[in-house]
Amino acid sequence: MMKFMRSLFGGGGSSNTRRVVGRSVPVDVKNVEYLAESTARLTTLYTLYKRYKGTPHEEKLKSAHDKTKAIHEYLVSRDRVHELELFHLQNTDHFISTFTVILDVHQQHNMTPLQIARVETAPEQVYKSTSVTEKIKKLEKSVNGVEMVRPINSQTAYFQKQEFNPEIARLTVPEISINTFAKIPYNRGNAAEGASAAEIGFTSTPLEKEAFLSFVATQLGIKNLSYAGNALVSIPNSNGSNPTGLVPIIHWEGFLYALNLNDFRLFPVKSFRKNF
Amino acid sequence: MPEDKRKHTPDKSILTKEQDALLDMYLKNLDDIFEGIKATEKVQVEIETLHLKRILSK
C-alpha cells in the first residue's frame, strides 16, 4: 500500500514499466524513414569504396565513408535527424552519383570500340516478341535446371566432380547501382493494338510502370513483379560478346533481376538499397 | 606511365587530376560540415549558460 502511494507521488523511484500517456509523436515516423535512408547511403558509400579498391583513391573513398558515418552518428545522437537528411541531400547524394558515374564510364572505356558501338545501339533495338508457348518452354527448362542443382554431399561424388570438372564455376550475384533518371525505350508488340513504343525509367508514372510490368509478365509468364529502376550493366551475350547497356531491373519473388529485353533473359543482381 | 607508379599502390589511376582534387575538396567539405555541426552545439551551450546566468543574477 505504501509502495503504491509512494509510486503515485513520485517518491519510490521509477519503475521499468512506465507508460507515457499523451499525444504520440508523429515526427518519429519521418525520423525512422530518414534513418533508414541514411543507413542506405552509408552502405552505398561503402560499396563504392569497395569498387575503388585497387586504385590509388581507395583511401579517400574510405575516408569519405568514415567521415559521413561520423556525421550520421553525431547527428543521430543529438536527435537532429532532419539536419542529417538535409546534409545527405546536399552532399552525399551528389558525391555518390558523381563518383559512381566516373567509375561506370571508366569501366566502359576499357571495352573495345566494337563493344562501345553496341552499347550505343543496344538500348534502341526493337524487341521482337515470341510466342507464349516458347516462353513456357524456356521457363520449364530453367525450373528443371534448378532441381538438378544438388549439393555435393559425399566424398566420392566430390572427388569425381573434381576429376571431370577441375574448375567449378562460381556463380555470383553482381551488385548494380540503380540509375534514377534514364529511361529505356521498349516496344510492346501487340497484334491487336499494333506495336507501341514506350519508355520505362525510374521517373515514369506508376501507370507507365504498371504497363511495363504487365508487358514483361505476359512475355515471361510470371507474376508478382515490381519495377526497381534501370541500371547500366554488362551482360554476356550468346555469341560471346559482353555488351554494356541500360536495362530495367525488376523485383520478382524476393530477388532482383536485370532483364535483357532482346531475348527476355533474367540475370540475378543485387543492389545496395536495403528496402529492395 | 612512370609517374603513376607509387610505392605500393597499383598504377591504374581512374580519376583525372581534376577529379582527384574534387575528391579532396569533398573530404575537406565533410570536415568543415562536421566542425560546423559541433560549433552550433557549442553556441547552443553558450546561449543556455548565459540564460542561466541571467536567471541566477536576478
GROMACS .gro file of C-alpha atoms in nm:
model
  334
    1MET     CA    1   0.000   0.000   0.000
    2MET     CA    2   0.273   0.242   0.099
    3LYS     CA    3   0.469   0.137  -0.204
    4PHE     CA    4   0.172   0.225  -0.419
    5MET     CA    5   0.130   0.563  -0.251
    6ARG     CA    6   0.500   0.634  -0.294
    7SER     CA    7   0.493   0.542  -0.660
    8LEU     CA    8   0.189   0.764  -0.705
    9PHE     CA    9   0.363   1.063  -0.554
   10GLY     CA   10   0.697   1.001  -0.718
   11GLY     CA   11   0.895   0.900  -0.416
   12GLY     CA   12   0.956   0.536  -0.482
   13GLY     CA   13   1.194   0.553  -0.776
   14SER     CA   14   1.082   0.492  -1.130
   15SER     CA   15   0.964   0.153  -1.242
   16ASN     CA   16   1.063  -0.015  -1.564
   17THR     CA   17   0.710  -0.049  -1.690
   18ARG     CA   18   0.625   0.318  -1.712
   19ARG     CA   19   0.398   0.414  -1.993
   20VAL     CA   20   0.375   0.776  -2.102
   21VAL     CA   21   0.019   0.868  -2.180
   22GLY     CA   22  -0.050   1.161  -2.403
   23ARG     CA   23  -0.010   1.278  -2.759
   24SER     CA   24   0.201   1.038  -2.963
   25VAL     CA   25   0.495   1.177  -3.155
   26PRO     CA   26   0.416   1.182  -3.528
   27VAL     CA   27   0.764   1.317  -3.612
   28ASP     CA   28   0.918   0.984  -3.520
   29VAL     CA   29   0.779   0.817  -3.830
   30LYS     CA   30   0.973   1.053  -4.054
   31ASN     CA   31   1.282   1.002  -3.841
   32VAL     CA   32   1.271   0.629  -3.894
   33GLU     CA   33   1.250   0.685  -4.268
   34TYR     CA   34   1.540   0.931  -4.265
   35LEU     CA   35   1.749   0.695  -4.057
   36ALA     CA   36   1.686   0.410  -4.299
   37GLU     CA   37   1.776   0.632  -4.594
   38SER     CA   38   2.093   0.748  -4.423
   39THR     CA   39   2.199   0.391  -4.350
   40ALA     CA   40   2.132   0.300  -4.712
   41ARG     CA   41   2.356   0.585  -4.824
   42LEU     CA   42   2.631   0.472  -4.589
   43THR     CA   43   2.610   0.124  -4.739
   44THR     CA   44   2.631   0.278  -5.084
   45LEU     CA   45   2.941   0.469  -4.983
   46TYR     CA   46   3.096   0.152  -4.852
   47THR     CA   47   3.013  -0.035  -5.171
   48LEU     CA   48   3.161   0.249  -5.374
   49TYR     CA   49   3.476   0.231  -5.163
   50LYS     CA   50   3.495  -0.140  -5.233
   51ARG     CA   51   3.466  -0.077  -5.605
   52TYR     CA   52   3.755   0.168  -5.587
   53LYS     CA   53   3.973  -0.088  -5.415
   54GLY     CA   54   4.292  -0.147  -5.605
   55THR     CA   55   4.308   0.213  -5.722
   56PRO     CA   56   4.519   0.488  -5.564
   57HIS     CA   57   4.198   0.654  -5.446
   58GLU     CA   58   4.061   0.387  -5.219
   59GLU     CA   59   4.190   0.557  -4.904
   60LYS     CA   60   3.999   0.874  -4.991
   61LEU     CA   61   3.680   0.683  -5.062
   62LYS     CA   62   3.712   0.506  -4.730
   63SER     CA   63   3.773   0.842  -4.565
   64ALA     CA   64   3.456   0.983  -4.727
   65HIS     CA   65   3.258   0.690  -4.592
   66ASP     CA   66   3.407   0.718  -4.243
   67LYS     CA   67   3.351   1.092  -4.216
   68THR     CA   68   2.993   1.063  -4.341
   69LYS     CA   69   2.934   0.790  -4.087
   70ALA     CA   70   3.074   1.014  -3.811
   71ILE     CA   71   2.836   1.292  -3.910
   72HIS     CA   72   2.548   1.046  -3.921
   73GLU     CA   73   2.623   0.909  -3.575
   74TYR     CA   74   2.675   1.253  -3.427
   75LEU     CA   75   2.350   1.399  -3.559
   76VAL     CA   76   2.152   1.091  -3.465
   77SER     CA   77   2.283   1.101  -3.111
   78ARG     CA   78   2.178   1.468  -3.089
   79ASP     CA   79   1.839   1.384  -3.236
   80ARG     CA   80   1.896   1.615  -3.533
   81VAL     CA   81   1.785   1.362  -3.790
   82HIS     CA   82   1.619   1.619  -4.013
   83GLU     CA   83   1.952   1.801  -4.048
   84LEU     CA   84   2.112   1.471  -4.138
   85GLU     CA   85   1.866   1.420  -4.423
   86LEU     CA   86   1.936   1.775  -4.544
   87PHE     CA   87   2.310   1.711  -4.532
   88HIS     CA   88   2.269   1.395  -4.737
   89LEU     CA   89   2.051   1.564  -4.996
   90GLN     CA   90   2.303   1.844  -5.042
   91ASN     CA   91   2.623   1.643  -5.023
   92THR     CA   92   2.621   1.266  -5.007
   93ASP     CA   93   2.381   1.205  -5.295
   94HIS     CA   94   2.576   1.424  -5.536
   95PHE     CA   95   2.905   1.268  -5.429
   96ILE     CA   96   2.769   0.917  -5.475
   97SER     CA   97   2.622   0.982  -5.819
   98THR     CA   98   2.935   1.166  -5.940
   99PHE     CA   99   3.182   0.902  -5.839
  100THR     CA  100   2.959   0.615  -5.943
  101VAL     CA  101   2.926   0.764  -6.291
  102ILE     CA  102   3.302   0.819  -6.310
  103LEU     CA  103   3.359   0.456  -6.225
  104ASP     CA  104   3.095   0.328  -6.466
  105VAL     CA  105   3.228   0.538  -6.753
  106HIS     CA  106   3.581   0.426  -6.674
  107GLN     CA  107   3.478   0.063  -6.690
  108GLN     CA  108   3.305   0.133  -7.016
  109HIS     CA  109   3.627   0.286  -7.152
  110ASN     CA  110   3.800  -0.046  -7.103
  111MET     CA  111   3.584  -0.208  -7.367
  112THR     CA  112   3.679  -0.239  -7.735
  113PRO     CA  113   3.534   0.016  -7.979
  114LEU     CA  114   3.308  -0.258  -8.121
  115GLN     CA  115   3.151  -0.304  -7.783
  116ILE     CA  116   3.112   0.070  -7.739
  117ALA     CA  117   2.920   0.082  -8.067
  118ARG     CA  118   2.700  -0.196  -7.938
  119VAL     CA  119   2.636  -0.005  -7.618
  120GLU     CA  120   2.506   0.287  -7.817
  121THR     CA  121   2.267   0.077  -8.021
  122ALA     CA  122   2.165  -0.182  -7.760
  123PRO     CA  123   1.901   0.023  -7.580
  124GLU     CA  124   1.738   0.133  -7.902
  125GLN     CA  125   1.689  -0.206  -8.060
  126VAL     CA  126   1.343  -0.331  -8.141
  127TYR     CA  127   1.244  -0.615  -7.912
  128LYS     CA  128   1.072  -0.890  -8.102
  129SER     CA  129   0.801  -1.079  -7.923
  130THR     CA  130   0.798  -1.457  -7.935
  131SER     CA  131   0.504  -1.689  -7.883
  132VAL     CA  132   0.378  -1.773  -7.538
  133THR     CA  133   0.447  -2.145  -7.576
  134GLU     CA  134   0.814  -2.080  -7.642
  135LYS     CA  135   0.828  -1.874  -7.327
  136ILE     CA  136   0.669  -2.150  -7.122
  137LYS     CA  137   0.922  -2.399  -7.259
  138LYS     CA  138   1.209  -2.174  -7.160
  139LEU     CA  139   1.068  -2.141  -6.812
  140GLU     CA  140   1.020  -2.513  -6.771
  141LYS     CA  141   1.381  -2.570  -6.868
  142SER     CA  142   1.504  -2.330  -6.605
  143VAL     CA  143   1.283  -2.482  -6.337
  144ASN     CA  144   1.414  -2.831  -6.414
  145GLY     CA  145   1.765  -2.695  -6.410
  146VAL     CA  146   1.721  -2.571  -6.056
  147GLU     CA  147   1.606  -2.912  -5.938
  148MET     CA  148   1.920  -3.068  -6.075
  149VAL     CA  149   2.150  -2.849  -5.870
  150ARG     CA  150   2.217  -3.080  -5.581
  151PRO     CA  151   2.476  -3.001  -5.315
  152ILE     CA  152   2.777  -3.233  -5.309
  153ASN     CA  153   2.722  -3.445  -5.002
  154SER     CA  154   2.950  -3.747  -5.037
  155GLN     CA  155   3.326  -3.773  -5.053
  156THR     CA  156   3.329  -3.991  -5.364
  157ALA     CA  157   3.089  -3.769  -5.555
  158TYR     CA  158   3.305  -3.466  -5.475
  159PHE     CA  159   3.623  -3.642  -5.585
  160GLN     CA  160   3.459  -3.747  -5.910
  161LYS     CA  161   3.339  -3.398  -5.973
  162GLN     CA  162   3.690  -3.271  -5.922
  163GLU     CA  163   3.829  -3.511  -6.180
  164PHE     CA  164   3.584  -3.430  -6.454
  165ASN     CA  165   3.544  -3.066  -6.383
  166PRO     CA  166   3.863  -2.912  -6.244
  167GLU     CA  167   3.708  -2.568  -6.232
  168ILE     CA  168   3.376  -2.539  -6.063
  169ALA     CA  169   3.206  -2.231  -6.199
  170ARG     CA  170   3.141  -1.982  -5.930
  171LEU     CA  171   2.804  -1.818  -5.969
  172THR     CA  172   2.796  -1.466  -5.843
  173VAL     CA  173   2.526  -1.213  -5.788
  174PRO     CA  174   2.678  -0.890  -5.904
  175GLU     CA  175   2.593  -0.559  -5.745
  176ILE     CA  176   2.433  -0.291  -5.952
  177SER     CA  177   2.353   0.069  -5.893
  178ILE     CA  178   2.015   0.197  -5.994
  179ASN     CA  179   2.019   0.493  -6.231
  180THR     CA  180   1.741   0.720  -6.124
  181PHE     CA  181   1.698   0.940  -6.426
  182ALA     CA  182   1.749   0.749  -6.752
  183LYS     CA  183   1.460   0.600  -6.945
  184ILE     CA  184   1.478   0.293  -7.167
  185PRO     CA  185   1.265   0.267  -7.480
  186TYR     CA  186   1.096  -0.064  -7.540
  187ASN     CA  187   0.847  -0.199  -7.788
  188ARG     CA  188   0.519  -0.355  -7.695
  189GLY     CA  189   0.440  -0.569  -7.994
  190ASN     CA  190   0.070  -0.629  -7.969
  191ALA     CA  191  -0.127  -0.775  -8.260
  192ALA     CA  192  -0.450  -0.615  -8.150
  193GLU     CA  193  -0.323  -0.265  -8.072
  194GLY     CA  194  -0.025  -0.256  -8.307
  195ALA     CA  195   0.334  -0.217  -8.190
  196SER     CA  196   0.357   0.070  -7.947
  197ALA     CA  197   0.681   0.228  -7.839
  198ALA     CA  198   0.708   0.327  -7.477
  199GLU     CA  199   0.970   0.420  -7.227
  200ILE     CA  200   1.038   0.299  -6.879
  201GLY     CA  201   1.250   0.465  -6.619
  202PHE     CA  202   1.274   0.540  -6.251
  203THR     CA  203   1.085   0.862  -6.311
  204SER     CA  204   0.799   0.706  -6.507
  205THR     CA  205   0.448   0.738  -6.376
  206PRO     CA  206   0.303   0.445  -6.183
  207LEU     CA  207   0.074   0.387  -6.480
  208GLU     CA  208   0.369   0.355  -6.716
  209LYS     CA  209   0.541   0.121  -6.472
  210GLU     CA  210   0.226  -0.090  -6.448
  211ALA     CA  211   0.207  -0.111  -6.825
  212PHE     CA  212   0.571  -0.214  -6.847
  213LEU     CA  213   0.531  -0.477  -6.575
  214SER     CA  214   0.222  -0.629  -6.732
  215PHE     CA  215   0.405  -0.643  -7.064
  216VAL     CA  216   0.703  -0.819  -6.906
  217ALA     CA  217   0.475  -1.051  -6.708
  218THR     CA  218   0.296  -1.171  -7.019
  219GLN     CA  219   0.620  -1.217  -7.207
  220LEU     CA  220   0.782  -1.419  -6.932
  221GLY     CA  221   0.471  -1.580  -6.791
  222ILE     CA  222   0.546  -1.479  -6.433
  223LYS     CA  223   0.351  -1.281  -6.178
  224ASN     CA  224   0.417  -1.058  -5.880
  225LEU     CA  225   0.664  -0.828  -6.044
  226SER     CA  226   0.767  -0.488  -5.934
  227TYR     CA  227   0.991  -0.239  -6.102
  228ALA     CA  228   1.306  -0.116  -5.934
  229GLY     CA  229   1.467   0.113  -6.190
  230ASN     CA  230   1.722   0.092  -6.468
  231ALA     CA  231   2.089   0.011  -6.435
  232LEU     CA  232   2.396   0.012  -6.652
  233VAL     CA  233   2.521  -0.344  -6.671
  234SER     CA  234   2.740  -0.565  -6.885
  235ILE     CA  235   2.551  -0.872  -6.997
  236PRO     CA  236   2.716  -1.180  -7.153
  237ASN     CA  237   2.567  -1.247  -7.491
  238SER     CA  238   2.502  -1.582  -7.657
  239ASN     CA  239   2.764  -1.512  -7.921
  240GLY     CA  240   3.039  -1.446  -7.670
  241SER     CA  241   3.040  -1.069  -7.659
  242ASN     CA  242   2.975  -0.865  -7.350
  243PRO     CA  243   2.775  -0.557  -7.436
  244THR     CA  244   2.708  -0.295  -7.176
  245GLY     CA  245   2.375  -0.126  -7.177
  246LEU     CA  246   2.099   0.019  -6.970
  247VAL     CA  247   1.848  -0.247  -6.871
  248PRO     CA  248   1.541  -0.248  -6.650
  249ILE     CA  249   1.575  -0.409  -6.310
  250ILE     CA  250   1.272  -0.589  -6.179
  251HIS     CA  251   1.192  -0.735  -5.844
  252TRP     CA  252   1.039  -1.082  -5.852
  253GLU     CA  253   0.970  -1.328  -5.576
  254GLY     CA  254   1.208  -1.164  -5.336
  255PHE     CA  255   1.501  -1.110  -5.568
  256LEU     CA  256   1.622  -0.852  -5.815
  257TYR     CA  257   1.684  -0.939  -6.179
  258ALA     CA  258   1.830  -0.750  -6.470
  259LEU     CA  259   1.611  -0.803  -6.772
  260ASN     CA  260   1.765  -0.831  -7.118
  261LEU     CA  261   1.485  -0.702  -7.334
  262ASN     CA  262   1.630  -0.852  -7.652
  263ASP     CA  263   1.574  -1.213  -7.555
  264PHE     CA  264   1.396  -1.173  -7.221
  265ARG     CA  265   1.666  -1.325  -7.010
  266LEU     CA  266   1.679  -1.258  -6.640
  267PHE     CA  267   2.006  -1.216  -6.456
  268PRO     CA  268   2.003  -1.210  -6.077
  269VAL     CA  269   2.158  -0.897  -5.934
  270LYS     CA  270   2.168  -0.731  -5.602
  271SER     CA  271   2.167  -0.369  -5.513
  272PHE     CA  272   2.276  -0.174  -5.214
  273ARG     CA  273   1.930  -0.040  -5.135
  274LYS     CA  274   1.816  -0.219  -4.826
  275ASN     CA  275   1.447  -0.162  -4.884
  276PHE     CA  276   1.453  -0.350  -5.210
  277MET     CA  277   5.326   0.579  -6.700
  278PRO     CA  278   5.621   0.605  -6.463
  279GLU     CA  279   5.471   0.898  -6.274
  280ASP     CA  280   5.172   0.685  -6.174
  281LYS     CA  281   5.383   0.422  -6.002
  282ARG     CA  282   5.390   0.488  -5.635
  283LYS     CA  283   5.530   0.273  -5.355
  284HIS     CA  284   5.268   0.007  -5.310
  285THR     CA  285   4.969   0.143  -5.495
  286PRO     CA  286   4.877   0.000  -5.836
  287ASP     CA  287   4.940   0.206  -6.146
  288LYS     CA  288   4.577   0.229  -6.262
  289SER     CA  289   4.453   0.572  -6.170
  290ILE     CA  290   4.097   0.609  -6.286
  291LEU     CA  291   4.048   0.966  -6.173
  292THR     CA  292   4.185   1.264  -6.354
  293LYS     CA  293   4.380   1.525  -6.157
  294GLU     CA  294   4.065   1.738  -6.150
  295GLN     CA  295   3.853   1.455  -6.017
  296ASP     CA  296   4.113   1.372  -5.757
  297ALA     CA  297   4.118   1.736  -5.648
  298LEU     CA  298   3.739   1.724  -5.633
  299LEU     CA  299   3.762   1.422  -5.406
  300ASP     CA  300   3.998   1.612  -5.175
  301MET     CA  301   3.765   1.910  -5.174
  302TYR     CA  302   3.471   1.691  -5.082
  303LEU     CA  303   3.663   1.539  -4.793
  304LYS     CA  304   3.752   1.887  -4.669
  305ASN     CA  305   3.386   1.982  -4.710
  306LEU     CA  306   3.286   1.691  -4.487
  307ASP     CA  307   3.537   1.803  -4.225
  308ASP     CA  308   3.403   2.159  -4.235
  309ILE     CA  309   3.046   2.038  -4.200
  310PHE     CA  310   3.136   1.829  -3.902
  311GLU     CA  311   3.316   2.119  -3.736
  312GLY     CA  312   3.018   2.340  -3.814
  313ILE     CA  313   2.779   2.098  -3.650
  314LYS     CA  314   2.990   2.081  -3.337
  315ALA     CA  315   3.015   2.458  -3.337
  316THR     CA  316   2.638   2.501  -3.340
  317GLU     CA  317   2.624   2.284  -3.033
  318LYS     CA  318   2.885   2.499  -2.859
  319VAL     CA  319   2.679   2.808  -2.944
  320GLN     CA  320   2.371   2.638  -2.802
  321VAL     CA  321   2.558   2.560  -2.480
  322GLU     CA  322   2.677   2.923  -2.462
  323ILE     CA  323   2.322   3.052  -2.501
  324GLU     CA  324   2.191   2.820  -2.234
  325THR     CA  325   2.465   2.914  -1.985
  326LEU     CA  326   2.411   3.286  -2.047
  327HIS     CA  327   2.041   3.237  -1.993
  328LEU     CA  328   2.104   3.053  -1.669
  329LYS     CA  329   2.346   3.321  -1.556
  330ARG     CA  330   2.084   3.585  -1.621
  331ILE     CA  331   1.827   3.394  -1.420
  332LEU     CA  332   2.068   3.343  -1.131
  333SER     CA  333   2.187   3.702  -1.121
  334LYS     CA  334   1.833   3.841  -1.100
   0.00000   0.00000   0.00000
